[in-house]
Amino acid sequence: MFTSVLRGPGYSVEVPPGFTLLNGDPVTGSYWLLPPGSSPMDIPAIIQLRSVNPYDLPMLMQNLYGFDNPYVAMTNAMNLGLVNVLGTMPVRQVNMPQGLTHIREFDAVTVRGFPVRVMVLVIQGQQAAVEVVVMLNLYRWAEFIAPSLSFVSAITLAGAAPAPTQLQAVIDNTHRDQVEYRLVGPDNRAVPLTAMPVVYGNVTIINVDNS
């Protein structure tokens, strides 16, 4: 575990306390990290961060928006060490403080047989872009979602000043089967990042008072 600043071409990120750096290359700006509490033995949560060269960005975006094709989705899952795709969610665009962010989420199965939620974010700033992949065991996501999204919000792209943000968890009365996570910026605008299931399979992840 460490507290440090990671740097890569076009970005920096102050890593929150408790993260474990598995490996990384400052030259290419590629890092693999474990959020607090995640173990390299079973890896219930892991984050990949990498810098994206401008000439690679169009191909990356084509790939991200092509996930509706099962072959494209499966190829990407295999590149992450996953063996099966359970389902994909529509790609979304949100305006994070760092810049326009494209988000694609899908559920898959690890080689150990655990279901995971994979969240792929491509963040585009004025002078740089990064890709972040957050992978969470769907039975244990509540342990890791907050530090993982806090890590994403801490990324600063070249040409942009760091923006203080706050992570917000909301259960909407019309969707009480999920918890929505939002990033609130300096202007108090809430940016929806993801929604995680309250119950997965027959396992209750978070108890919700429905009275």
PDB file of C-alpha atoms in Angstrom:
ATOM      1  CA  MET A   1       0.000   0.000   0.000  1.00  0.00           C
ATOM      2  CA  PHE A   2       1.208   3.510  -0.681  1.00  0.00           C
ATOM      3  CA  THR A   3       0.303   7.140  -1.045  1.00  0.00           C
ATOM      4  CA  SER A   4       1.851   8.598  -4.131  1.00  0.00           C
ATOM      5  CA  VAL A   5       1.364  10.468  -7.357  1.00  0.00           C
ATOM      6  CA  LEU A   6       1.362   8.418 -10.541  1.00  0.00           C
ATOM      7  CA  ARG A   7       2.292  10.131 -13.781  1.00  0.00           C
ATOM      8  CA  GLY A   8       2.015   9.277 -17.439  1.00  0.00           C
ATOM      9  CA  PRO A   9       1.998  11.116 -20.752  1.00  0.00           C
ATOM     10  CA  GLY A  10      -0.587  13.857 -20.369  1.00  0.00           C
ATOM     11  CA  TYR A  11      -1.872  13.066 -16.887  1.00  0.00           C
ATOM     12  CA  SER A  12      -1.178  12.666 -13.182  1.00  0.00           C
ATOM     13  CA  VAL A  13      -3.194  11.192 -10.340  1.00  0.00           C
ATOM     14  CA  GLU A  14      -2.763  11.442  -6.596  1.00  0.00           C
ATOM     15  CA  VAL A  15      -3.466   7.913  -5.432  1.00  0.00           C
ATOM     16  CA  PRO A  16      -5.667   7.768  -2.315  1.00  0.00           C
ATOM     17  CA  PRO A  17      -4.259   5.932   0.724  1.00  0.00           C
ATOM     18  CA  GLY A  18      -4.554   2.147   0.852  1.00  0.00           C
ATOM     19  CA  PHE A  19      -4.086   1.368  -2.836  1.00  0.00           C
ATOM     20  CA  THR A  20      -1.620  -1.301  -3.935  1.00  0.00           C
ATOM     21  CA  LEU A  21       0.369  -0.827  -7.136  1.00  0.00           C
ATOM     22  CA  LEU A  22       0.667  -4.178  -8.922  1.00  0.00           C
ATOM     23  CA  ASN A  23       2.758  -2.951 -11.817  1.00  0.00           C
ATOM     24  CA  GLY A  24       3.240   0.115 -13.915  1.00  0.00           C
ATOM     25  CA  ASP A  25       5.254   1.889 -16.582  1.00  0.00           C
ATOM     26  CA  PRO A  26       5.593   5.678 -16.230  1.00  0.00           C
ATOM     27  CA  VAL A  27       6.922   5.942 -19.792  1.00  0.00           C
ATOM     28  CA  THR A  28       3.692   4.662 -21.341  1.00  0.00           C
ATOM     29  CA  GLY A  29       1.520   5.741 -18.431  1.00  0.00           C
ATOM     30  CA  SER A  30       0.066   2.259 -17.855  1.00  0.00           C
ATOM     31  CA  TYR A  31      -0.675   1.061 -14.312  1.00  0.00           C
ATOM     32  CA  TRP A  32      -2.572  -1.743 -12.564  1.00  0.00           C
ATOM     33  CA  LEU A  33      -3.769  -1.029  -9.025  1.00  0.00           C
ATOM     34  CA  LEU A  34      -5.764  -2.775  -6.306  1.00  0.00           C
ATOM     35  CA  PRO A  35      -8.201  -0.674  -4.248  1.00  0.00           C
ATOM     36  CA  PRO A  36      -7.969  -0.944  -0.448  1.00  0.00           C
ATOM     37  CA  GLY A  37      -8.994  -4.414   0.725  1.00  0.00           C
ATOM     38  CA  SER A  38      -8.513  -6.090  -2.650  1.00  0.00           C
ATOM     39  CA  SER A  39      -6.099  -9.020  -2.667  1.00  0.00           C
ATOM     40  CA  PRO A  40      -3.839 -10.206  -5.495  1.00  0.00           C
ATOM     41  CA  MET A  41      -4.912 -13.751  -4.613  1.00  0.00           C
ATOM     42  CA  ASP A  42      -8.557 -13.519  -5.706  1.00  0.00           C
ATOM     43  CA  ILE A  43      -8.607  -9.912  -7.066  1.00  0.00           C
ATOM     44  CA  PRO A  44     -12.173  -8.888  -6.170  1.00  0.00           C
ATOM     45  CA  ALA A  45     -11.399  -5.420  -7.539  1.00  0.00           C
ATOM     46  CA  ILE A  46      -8.741  -3.989  -9.835  1.00  0.00           C
ATOM     47  CA  ILE A  47      -8.158  -0.785 -11.798  1.00  0.00           C
ATOM     48  CA  GLN A  48      -6.206  -0.286 -15.003  1.00  0.00           C
ATOM     49  CA  LEU A  49      -5.122   3.211 -16.026  1.00  0.00           C
ATOM     50  CA  ARG A  50      -3.339   4.103 -19.238  1.00  0.00           C
ATOM     51  CA  SER A  51      -2.539   7.135 -21.323  1.00  0.00           C
ATOM     52  CA  VAL A  52      -4.086   7.240 -24.804  1.00  0.00           C
ATOM     53  CA  ASN A  53      -2.073   8.687 -27.675  1.00  0.00           C
ATOM     54  CA  PRO A  54      -4.039  11.048 -29.946  1.00  0.00           C
ATOM     55  CA  TYR A  55      -3.557   8.783 -32.964  1.00  0.00           C
ATOM     56  CA  ASP A  56      -4.902   5.798 -30.984  1.00  0.00           C
ATOM     57  CA  LEU A  57      -8.029   7.599 -29.820  1.00  0.00           C
ATOM     58  CA  PRO A  58     -10.222   7.090 -32.939  1.00  0.00           C
ATOM     59  CA  MET A  59      -9.625   3.324 -32.913  1.00  0.00           C
ATOM     60  CA  LEU A  60     -10.269   3.147 -29.173  1.00  0.00           C
ATOM     61  CA  MET A  61     -13.556   5.015 -29.566  1.00  0.00           C
ATOM     62  CA  GLN A  62     -14.600   2.763 -32.444  1.00  0.00           C
ATOM     63  CA  ASN A  63     -13.888  -0.230 -30.246  1.00  0.00           C
ATOM     64  CA  LEU A  64     -15.791   1.223 -27.270  1.00  0.00           C
ATOM     65  CA  TYR A  65     -18.858   2.008 -29.344  1.00  0.00           C
ATOM     66  CA  GLY A  66     -18.674  -1.388 -31.053  1.00  0.00           C
ATOM     67  CA  PHE A  67     -19.380  -3.369 -27.877  1.00  0.00           C
ATOM     68  CA  ASP A  68     -22.932  -4.050 -29.067  1.00  0.00           C
ATOM     69  CA  ASN A  69     -21.306  -6.535 -31.438  1.00  0.00           C
ATOM     70  CA  PRO A  70     -20.879  -9.727 -29.349  1.00  0.00           C
ATOM     71  CA  TYR A  71     -17.571 -10.505 -31.060  1.00  0.00           C
ATOM     72  CA  VAL A  72     -16.142  -7.096 -30.133  1.00  0.00           C
ATOM     73  CA  ALA A  73     -17.384  -7.425 -26.556  1.00  0.00           C
ATOM     74  CA  MET A  74     -15.944 -10.916 -26.182  1.00  0.00           C
ATOM     75  CA  THR A  75     -12.595  -9.894 -27.664  1.00  0.00           C
ATOM     76  CA  ASN A  76     -12.301  -7.049 -25.176  1.00  0.00           C
ATOM     77  CA  ALA A  77     -13.309  -9.314 -22.311  1.00  0.00           C
ATOM     78  CA  MET A  78     -10.661 -11.861 -23.275  1.00  0.00           C
ATOM     79  CA  ASN A  79      -8.035  -9.097 -23.373  1.00  0.00           C
ATOM     80  CA  LEU A  80      -8.892  -8.449 -19.727  1.00  0.00           C
ATOM     81  CA  GLY A  81      -8.582 -12.109 -18.802  1.00  0.00           C
ATOM     82  CA  LEU A  82     -12.335 -12.756 -18.737  1.00  0.00           C
ATOM     83  CA  VAL A  83     -13.959 -15.850 -20.184  1.00  0.00           C
ATOM     84  CA  ASN A  84     -17.565 -14.881 -20.874  1.00  0.00           C
ATOM     85  CA  VAL A  85     -19.694 -11.775 -21.364  1.00  0.00           C
ATOM     86  CA  LEU A  86     -23.020 -11.844 -19.529  1.00  0.00           C
ATOM     87  CA  GLY A  87     -24.370  -8.591 -20.926  1.00  0.00           C
ATOM     88  CA  THR A  88     -23.443  -5.096 -22.095  1.00  0.00           C
ATOM     89  CA  MET A  89     -24.981  -1.729 -21.260  1.00  0.00           C
ATOM     90  CA  PRO A  90     -25.411   1.187 -23.651  1.00  0.00           C
ATOM     91  CA  VAL A  91     -22.438   3.507 -23.994  1.00  0.00           C
ATOM     92  CA  ARG A  92     -22.934   6.878 -22.292  1.00  0.00           C
ATOM     93  CA  GLN A  93     -21.326  10.300 -22.499  1.00  0.00           C
ATOM     94  CA  VAL A  94     -20.972  12.487 -19.429  1.00  0.00           C
ATOM     95  CA  ASN A  95     -19.105  15.718 -18.747  1.00  0.00           C
ATOM     96  CA  MET A  96     -16.698  15.027 -15.898  1.00  0.00           C
ATOM     97  CA  PRO A  97     -14.585  17.898 -14.563  1.00  0.00           C
ATOM     98  CA  GLN A  98     -11.594  16.486 -16.517  1.00  0.00           C
ATOM     99  CA  GLY A  99     -13.473  16.533 -19.828  1.00  0.00           C
ATOM    100  CA  LEU A 100     -15.928  14.591 -21.980  1.00  0.00           C
ATOM    101  CA  THR A 101     -16.069  11.013 -20.737  1.00  0.00           C
ATOM    102  CA  HIS A 102     -17.341   7.985 -22.640  1.00  0.00           C
ATOM    103  CA  ILE A 103     -18.511   5.147 -20.380  1.00  0.00           C
ATOM    104  CA  ARG A 104     -19.215   1.549 -21.360  1.00  0.00           C
ATOM    105  CA  GLU A 105     -20.168  -1.063 -18.777  1.00  0.00           C
ATOM    106  CA  PHE A 106     -20.541  -4.797 -19.134  1.00  0.00           C
ATOM    107  CA  ASP A 107     -20.862  -7.849 -16.908  1.00  0.00           C
ATOM    108  CA  ALA A 108     -18.564 -10.814 -17.418  1.00  0.00           C
ATOM    109  CA  VAL A 109     -17.098 -13.898 -15.730  1.00  0.00           C
ATOM    110  CA  THR A 110     -13.505 -14.326 -14.552  1.00  0.00           C
ATOM    111  CA  VAL A 111     -11.411 -17.437 -15.086  1.00  0.00           C
ATOM    112  CA  ARG A 112     -12.165 -18.283 -11.439  1.00  0.00           C
ATOM    113  CA  GLY A 113     -15.898 -18.204 -12.177  1.00  0.00           C
ATOM    114  CA  PHE A 114     -16.743 -14.952 -10.380  1.00  0.00           C
ATOM    115  CA  PRO A 115     -19.145 -12.452 -12.002  1.00  0.00           C
ATOM    116  CA  VAL A 116     -17.700  -8.958 -12.413  1.00  0.00           C
ATOM    117  CA  ARG A 117     -18.894  -5.536 -13.480  1.00  0.00           C
ATOM    118  CA  VAL A 118     -16.428  -3.904 -15.850  1.00  0.00           C
ATOM    119  CA  MET A 119     -16.565  -0.137 -16.269  1.00  0.00           C
ATOM    120  CA  VAL A 120     -14.529   1.347 -19.115  1.00  0.00           C
ATOM    121  CA  LEU A 121     -14.081   5.117 -19.109  1.00  0.00           C
ATOM    122  CA  VAL A 122     -12.329   7.109 -21.819  1.00  0.00           C
ATOM    123  CA  ILE A 123     -11.739  10.624 -20.502  1.00  0.00           C
ATOM    124  CA  GLN A 124     -10.912  13.272 -23.128  1.00  0.00           C
ATOM    125  CA  GLY A 125      -9.381  16.568 -22.085  1.00  0.00           C
ATOM    126  CA  GLN A 126      -8.195  19.501 -24.174  1.00  0.00           C
ATOM    127  CA  GLN A 127      -4.631  18.194 -24.443  1.00  0.00           C
ATOM    128  CA  ALA A 128      -4.717  14.545 -23.335  1.00  0.00           C
ATOM    129  CA  ALA A 129      -6.851  11.441 -22.877  1.00  0.00           C
ATOM    130  CA  VAL A 130      -6.784   8.395 -20.627  1.00  0.00           C
ATOM    131  CA  GLU A 131      -8.576   5.068 -20.469  1.00  0.00           C
ATOM    132  CA  VAL A 132      -9.603   3.688 -17.080  1.00  0.00           C
ATOM    133  CA  VAL A 133     -10.928   0.167 -16.565  1.00  0.00           C
ATOM    134  CA  VAL A 134     -12.566  -0.608 -13.223  1.00  0.00           C
ATOM    135  CA  MET A 135     -13.379  -4.256 -12.539  1.00  0.00           C
ATOM    136  CA  LEU A 136     -15.474  -5.243  -9.486  1.00  0.00           C
ATOM    137  CA  ASN A 137     -16.697  -8.596  -8.197  1.00  0.00           C
ATOM    138  CA  LEU A 138     -20.485  -8.250  -8.335  1.00  0.00           C
ATOM    139  CA  TYR A 139     -20.910  -9.968  -4.966  1.00  0.00           C
ATOM    140  CA  ARG A 140     -18.449  -7.574  -3.290  1.00  0.00           C
ATOM    141  CA  TRP A 141     -18.770  -4.338  -5.236  1.00  0.00           C
ATOM    142  CA  ALA A 142     -19.935  -2.362  -2.184  1.00  0.00           C
ATOM    143  CA  GLU A 143     -16.472  -2.772  -0.612  1.00  0.00           C
ATOM    144  CA  PHE A 144     -14.611  -1.207  -3.514  1.00  0.00           C
ATOM    145  CA  ILE A 145     -16.872   1.113  -5.503  1.00  0.00           C
ATOM    146  CA  ALA A 146     -16.197   4.280  -3.474  1.00  0.00           C
ATOM    147  CA  PRO A 147     -12.365   4.146  -3.504  1.00  0.00           C
ATOM    148  CA  SER A 148     -12.366   3.070  -7.144  1.00  0.00           C
ATOM    149  CA  LEU A 149     -14.500   5.984  -8.312  1.00  0.00           C
ATOM    150  CA  SER A 150     -12.580   8.348  -6.041  1.00  0.00           C
ATOM    151  CA  PHE A 151      -9.423   7.267  -7.849  1.00  0.00           C
ATOM    152  CA  VAL A 152     -11.053   8.059 -11.202  1.00  0.00           C
ATOM    153  CA  SER A 153     -12.106  11.493  -9.984  1.00  0.00           C
ATOM    154  CA  ALA A 154      -8.547  12.252  -8.811  1.00  0.00           C
ATOM    155  CA  ILE A 155      -7.076  12.013 -12.324  1.00  0.00           C
ATOM    156  CA  THR A 156      -5.816  15.354 -13.652  1.00  0.00           C
ATOM    157  CA  LEU A 157      -5.247  15.770 -17.394  1.00  0.00           C
ATOM    158  CA  ALA A 158      -2.668  18.085 -18.938  1.00  0.00           C
ATOM    159  CA  GLY A 159      -3.995  21.581 -19.491  1.00  0.00           C
ATOM    160  CA  ALA A 160      -6.670  21.269 -16.811  1.00  0.00           C
ATOM    161  CA  ALA A 161      -6.582  22.372 -13.188  1.00  0.00           C
ATOM    162  CA  PRO A 162      -7.479  19.801 -10.515  1.00  0.00           C
ATOM    163  CA  ALA A 163     -11.155  20.059  -9.610  1.00  0.00           C
ATOM    164  CA  PRO A 164     -12.413  19.115  -6.138  1.00  0.00           C
ATOM    165  CA  THR A 165     -15.217  16.560  -6.362  1.00  0.00           C
ATOM    166  CA  GLN A 166     -17.430  14.583  -4.031  1.00  0.00           C
ATOM    167  CA  LEU A 167     -18.827  11.096  -4.585  1.00  0.00           C
ATOM    168  CA  GLN A 168     -22.534  10.733  -3.926  1.00  0.00           C
ATOM    169  CA  ALA A 169     -24.563   7.501  -3.552  1.00  0.00           C
ATOM    170  CA  VAL A 170     -28.286   7.752  -4.302  1.00  0.00           C
ATOM    171  CA  ILE A 171     -31.177   5.289  -4.239  1.00  0.00           C
ATOM    172  CA  ASP A 172     -34.019   6.581  -6.381  1.00  0.00           C
ATOM    173  CA  ASN A 173     -37.546   5.656  -5.300  1.00  0.00           C
ATOM    174  CA  THR A 174     -38.294   4.553  -8.855  1.00  0.00           C
ATOM    175  CA  HIS A 175     -35.209   2.298  -9.007  1.00  0.00           C
ATOM    176  CA  ARG A 176     -34.797   0.851  -5.528  1.00  0.00           C
ATOM    177  CA  ASP A 177     -33.062  -2.198  -6.972  1.00  0.00           C
ATOM    178  CA  GLN A 178     -29.873  -0.212  -7.600  1.00  0.00           C
ATOM    179  CA  VAL A 179     -27.538   2.370  -6.106  1.00  0.00           C
ATOM    180  CA  GLU A 180     -26.528   5.198  -8.409  1.00  0.00           C
ATOM    181  CA  TYR A 181     -23.121   6.797  -7.912  1.00  0.00           C
ATOM    182  CA  ARG A 182     -22.666  10.401  -8.945  1.00  0.00           C
ATOM    183  CA  LEU A 183     -19.712  12.757  -9.007  1.00  0.00           C
ATOM    184  CA  VAL A 184     -20.502  16.244  -7.738  1.00  0.00           C
ATOM    185  CA  GLY A 185     -18.150  18.951  -9.008  1.00  0.00           C
ATOM    186  CA  PRO A 186     -17.380  22.504  -7.855  1.00  0.00           C
ATOM    187  CA  ASP A 187     -20.507  23.774  -9.642  1.00  0.00           C
ATOM    188  CA  ASN A 188     -22.679  21.306  -7.650  1.00  0.00           C
ATOM    189  CA  ARG A 189     -23.633  19.548 -10.858  1.00  0.00           C
ATOM    190  CA  ALA A 190     -24.105  15.795 -10.332  1.00  0.00           C
ATOM    191  CA  VAL A 191     -22.546  13.562 -12.998  1.00  0.00           C
ATOM    192  CA  PRO A 192     -23.947  10.000 -13.020  1.00  0.00           C
ATOM    193  CA  LEU A 193     -21.116   7.466 -13.259  1.00  0.00           C
ATOM    194  CA  THR A 194     -22.684   4.060 -12.649  1.00  0.00           C
ATOM    195  CA  ALA A 195     -25.533   2.160 -10.986  1.00  0.00           C
ATOM    196  CA  MET A 196     -24.837  -1.031  -9.039  1.00  0.00           C
ATOM    197  CA  PRO A 197     -27.327  -3.770  -8.102  1.00  0.00           C
ATOM    198  CA  VAL A 198     -28.697  -3.985  -4.567  1.00  0.00           C
ATOM    199  CA  VAL A 199     -29.191  -7.732  -5.063  1.00  0.00           C
ATOM    200  CA  TYR A 200     -27.157  -9.957  -7.363  1.00  0.00           C
ATOM    201  CA  GLY A 201     -28.390 -13.490  -7.937  1.00  0.00           C
ATOM    202  CA  ASN A 202     -29.746 -14.549  -4.549  1.00  0.00           C
ATOM    203  CA  VAL A 203     -27.237 -12.433  -2.618  1.00  0.00           C
ATOM    204  CA  THR A 204     -28.229  -9.141  -1.010  1.00  0.00           C
ATOM    205  CA  ILE A 205     -25.334  -6.715  -1.390  1.00  0.00           C
ATOM    206  CA  ILE A 206     -26.928  -3.741   0.379  1.00  0.00           C
ATOM    207  CA  ASN A 207     -30.022  -3.776   2.573  1.00  0.00           C
ATOM    208  CA  VAL A 208     -32.520  -1.171   1.445  1.00  0.00           C
ATOM    209  CA  ASP A 209     -35.383  -0.081   3.688  1.00  0.00           C
ATOM    210  CA  ASN A 210     -38.491  -0.363   1.520  1.00  0.00           C
ATOM    211  CA  SER A 211     -40.911   0.616   4.280  1.00  0.00           C
TER     212      SER A 211
END
